[in-house]
CSV table of C-alpha atoms in Angstrom, one decimal:
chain,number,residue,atom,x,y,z
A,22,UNK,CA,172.7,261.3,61.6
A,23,UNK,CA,170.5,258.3,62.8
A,24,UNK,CA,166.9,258.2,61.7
A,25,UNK,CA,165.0,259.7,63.9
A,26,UNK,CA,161.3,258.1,65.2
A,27,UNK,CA,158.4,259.9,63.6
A,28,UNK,CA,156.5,261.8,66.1
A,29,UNK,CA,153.2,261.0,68.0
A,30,UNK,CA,150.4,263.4,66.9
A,31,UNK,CA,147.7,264.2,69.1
A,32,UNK,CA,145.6,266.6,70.4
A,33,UNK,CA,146.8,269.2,72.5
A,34,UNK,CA,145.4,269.4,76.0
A,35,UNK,CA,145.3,272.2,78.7
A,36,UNK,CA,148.4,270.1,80.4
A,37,UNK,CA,150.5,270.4,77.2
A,38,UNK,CA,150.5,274.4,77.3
A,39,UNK,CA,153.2,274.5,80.2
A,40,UNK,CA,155.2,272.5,77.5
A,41,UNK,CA,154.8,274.4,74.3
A,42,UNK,CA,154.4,277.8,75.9
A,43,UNK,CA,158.5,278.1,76.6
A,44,UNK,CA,159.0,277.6,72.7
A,45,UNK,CA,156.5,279.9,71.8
A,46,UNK,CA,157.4,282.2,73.9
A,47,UNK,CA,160.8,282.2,72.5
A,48,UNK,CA,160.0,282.3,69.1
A,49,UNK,CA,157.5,285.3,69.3
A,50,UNK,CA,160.2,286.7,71.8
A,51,UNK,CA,162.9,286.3,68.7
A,52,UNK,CA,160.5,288.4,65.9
A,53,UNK,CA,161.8,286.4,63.1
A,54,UNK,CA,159.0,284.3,61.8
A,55,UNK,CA,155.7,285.2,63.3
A,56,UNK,CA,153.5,288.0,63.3
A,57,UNK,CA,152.7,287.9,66.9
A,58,UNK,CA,154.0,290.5,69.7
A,59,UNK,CA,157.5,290.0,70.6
A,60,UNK,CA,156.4,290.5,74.6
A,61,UNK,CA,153.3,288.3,74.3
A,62,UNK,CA,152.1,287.5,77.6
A,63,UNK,CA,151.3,284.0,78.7
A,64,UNK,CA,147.9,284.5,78.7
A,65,UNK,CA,147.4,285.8,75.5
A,66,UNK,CA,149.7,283.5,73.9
A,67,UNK,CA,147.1,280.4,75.3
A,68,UNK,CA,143.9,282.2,73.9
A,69,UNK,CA,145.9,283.1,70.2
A,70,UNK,CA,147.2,279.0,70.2
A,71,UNK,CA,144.6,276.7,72.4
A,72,UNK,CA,142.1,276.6,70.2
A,73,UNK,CA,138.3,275.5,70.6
A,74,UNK,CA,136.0,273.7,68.2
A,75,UNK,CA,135.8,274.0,65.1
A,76,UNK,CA,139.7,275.0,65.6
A,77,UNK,CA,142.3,272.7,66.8
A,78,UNK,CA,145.1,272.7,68.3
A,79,UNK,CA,147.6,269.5,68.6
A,80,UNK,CA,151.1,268.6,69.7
A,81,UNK,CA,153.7,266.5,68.4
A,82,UNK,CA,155.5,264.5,71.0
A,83,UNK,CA,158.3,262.3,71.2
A,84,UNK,CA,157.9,258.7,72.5
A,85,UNK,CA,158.9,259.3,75.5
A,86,UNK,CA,155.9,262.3,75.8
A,87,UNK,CA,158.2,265.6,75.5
A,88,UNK,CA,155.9,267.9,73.3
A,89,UNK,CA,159.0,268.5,70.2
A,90,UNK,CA,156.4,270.7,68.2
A,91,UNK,CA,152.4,272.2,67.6
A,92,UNK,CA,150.0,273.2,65.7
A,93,UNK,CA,146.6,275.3,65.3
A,94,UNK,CA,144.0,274.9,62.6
A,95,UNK,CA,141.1,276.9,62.0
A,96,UNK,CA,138.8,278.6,59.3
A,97,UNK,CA,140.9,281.0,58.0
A,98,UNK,CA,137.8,283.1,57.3
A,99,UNK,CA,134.4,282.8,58.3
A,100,UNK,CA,130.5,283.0,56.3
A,101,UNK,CA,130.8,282.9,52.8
A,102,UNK,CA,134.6,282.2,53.1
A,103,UNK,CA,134.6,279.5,55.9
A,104,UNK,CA,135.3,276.6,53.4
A,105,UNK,CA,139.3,277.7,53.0
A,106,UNK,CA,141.2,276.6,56.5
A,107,UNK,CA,144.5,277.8,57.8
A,108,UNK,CA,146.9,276.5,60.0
A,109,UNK,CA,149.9,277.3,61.9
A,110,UNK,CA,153.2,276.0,63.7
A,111,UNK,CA,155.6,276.1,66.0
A,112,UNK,CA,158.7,273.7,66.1
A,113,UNK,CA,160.4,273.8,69.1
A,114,UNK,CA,164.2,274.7,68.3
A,115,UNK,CA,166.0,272.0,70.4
A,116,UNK,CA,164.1,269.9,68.1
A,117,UNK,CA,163.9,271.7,64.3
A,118,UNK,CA,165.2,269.5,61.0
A,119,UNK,CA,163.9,266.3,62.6
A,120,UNK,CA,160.5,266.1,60.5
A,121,UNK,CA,158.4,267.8,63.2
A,122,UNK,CA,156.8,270.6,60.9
A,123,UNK,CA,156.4,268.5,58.1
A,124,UNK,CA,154.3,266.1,60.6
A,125,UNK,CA,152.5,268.8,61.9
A,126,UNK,CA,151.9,270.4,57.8
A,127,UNK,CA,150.2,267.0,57.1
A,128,UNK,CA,148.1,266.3,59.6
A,129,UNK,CA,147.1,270.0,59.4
A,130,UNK,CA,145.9,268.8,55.6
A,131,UNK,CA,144.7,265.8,56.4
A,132,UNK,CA,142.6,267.8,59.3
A,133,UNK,CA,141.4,270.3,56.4
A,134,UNK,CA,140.3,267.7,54.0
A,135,UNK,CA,138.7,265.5,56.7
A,136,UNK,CA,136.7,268.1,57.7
A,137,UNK,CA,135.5,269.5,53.9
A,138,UNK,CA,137.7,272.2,53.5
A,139,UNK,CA,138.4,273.2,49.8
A,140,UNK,CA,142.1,274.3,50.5
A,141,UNK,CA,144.1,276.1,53.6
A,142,UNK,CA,145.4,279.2,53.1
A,143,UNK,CA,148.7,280.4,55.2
A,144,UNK,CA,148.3,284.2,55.4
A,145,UNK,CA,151.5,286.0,56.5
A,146,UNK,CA,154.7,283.0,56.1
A,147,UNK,CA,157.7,285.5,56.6
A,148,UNK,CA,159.6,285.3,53.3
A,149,UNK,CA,163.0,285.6,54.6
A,150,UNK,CA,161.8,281.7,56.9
A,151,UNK,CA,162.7,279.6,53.9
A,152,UNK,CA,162.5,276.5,56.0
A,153,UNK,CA,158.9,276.9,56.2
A,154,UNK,CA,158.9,278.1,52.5
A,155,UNK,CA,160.5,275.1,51.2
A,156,UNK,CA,158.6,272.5,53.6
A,157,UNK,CA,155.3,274.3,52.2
A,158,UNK,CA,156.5,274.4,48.9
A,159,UNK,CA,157.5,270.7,48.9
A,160,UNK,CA,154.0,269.7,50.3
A,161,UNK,CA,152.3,272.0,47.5
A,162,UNK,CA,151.4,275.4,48.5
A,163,UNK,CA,152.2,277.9,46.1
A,164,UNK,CA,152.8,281.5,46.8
A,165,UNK,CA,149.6,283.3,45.4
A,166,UNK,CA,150.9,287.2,47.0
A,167,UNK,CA,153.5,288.8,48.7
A,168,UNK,CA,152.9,292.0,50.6
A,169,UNK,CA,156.1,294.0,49.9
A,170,UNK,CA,157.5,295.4,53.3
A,171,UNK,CA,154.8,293.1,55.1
A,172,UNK,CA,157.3,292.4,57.8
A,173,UNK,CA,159.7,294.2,59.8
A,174,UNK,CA,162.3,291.7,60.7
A,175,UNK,CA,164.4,292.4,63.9
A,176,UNK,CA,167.8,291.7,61.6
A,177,UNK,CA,166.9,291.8,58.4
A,178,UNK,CA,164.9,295.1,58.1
A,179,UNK,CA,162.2,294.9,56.0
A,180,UNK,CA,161.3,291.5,54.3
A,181,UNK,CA,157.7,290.2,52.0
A,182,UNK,CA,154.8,288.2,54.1
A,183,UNK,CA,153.9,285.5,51.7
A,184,UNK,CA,150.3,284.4,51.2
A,185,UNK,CA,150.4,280.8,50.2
A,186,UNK,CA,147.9,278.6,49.2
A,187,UNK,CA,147.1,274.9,48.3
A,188,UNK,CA,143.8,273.5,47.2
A,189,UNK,CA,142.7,270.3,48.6
């Protein structure tokens, strides 16, 4: 396999949701690695993803400008407990084991520190996505919980919902 161009990180804008929503829709469609409604509407889908201040939302893209990939990032909580931020993503398939969620993971960090946060918190990774386990793993979350049964898997029955956590 040739190496493969690391992708362009921006900001998403209201053009780039005709682009990601066919993967998201999939991938909520699917059931197997998000906690979102398998029959999520357009509509909804852009207010759970596009994100305004002091979230954000951005895209990877390739060279050429197709969006391979994106990510949100927020407070995961707010008040008292607005210093922890989360984040998450969505790879598009045509496009996974090429480096796009690890791109997406950092900038997500870098985002987070930049803007003061003390750590970023993921609050429901699926345990039975060990992809995203192992990327967050490798970039030094740790699983701090698991909520036994937190997830009803369309195949797999039953499975944990991680909490994972890395301090920044």
């Amino acid at each position: 396999m040739s190496a493969v161009a690391a992708p362009v990180l921006r900001d998403a804008t209201a053009a780039d949701w005709p682009l990601i929503w066919p993967f998201l829709q999939r991938i909520c469609a699917e059931g197997e690695t998000f906690s979102y409604p398998v029959d999520l509407t357009q509509e909804v889908g852009r207010g759970y993803w596009m994100l305004p201040p002091p979230g954000r939302t951005v895209v990877a893209a390739d060279a050429g400008g197709r969006v391979l990939g994106t990510a949100k990032m927020n407070p995961n909580q707010m008040g008292n407990a607005g210093h922890v931020a989360s984040a998450s993503f969505m790879v598009d398939p045509a496009h996974a084991g090429r480096g796009v969620g690890r791109a997406l993971c950092t900038e997500a960090l870098r985002w987070a520190a930049a803007e003061g946060y003390r750590g970023m918190q993921f609050n429901a990774v699926v345990a039975s996505n060990t992809h995203a386990v192992a990327l967050y793993r490798s970039l030094g979350f740790e699983v701090v919980g698991t909520v036994p049964d937190g997830f009803r898997h369309p195949r797999l029955g039953y499975v944990g919902l991680h909490i994972m956590y890395k301090s920044l």
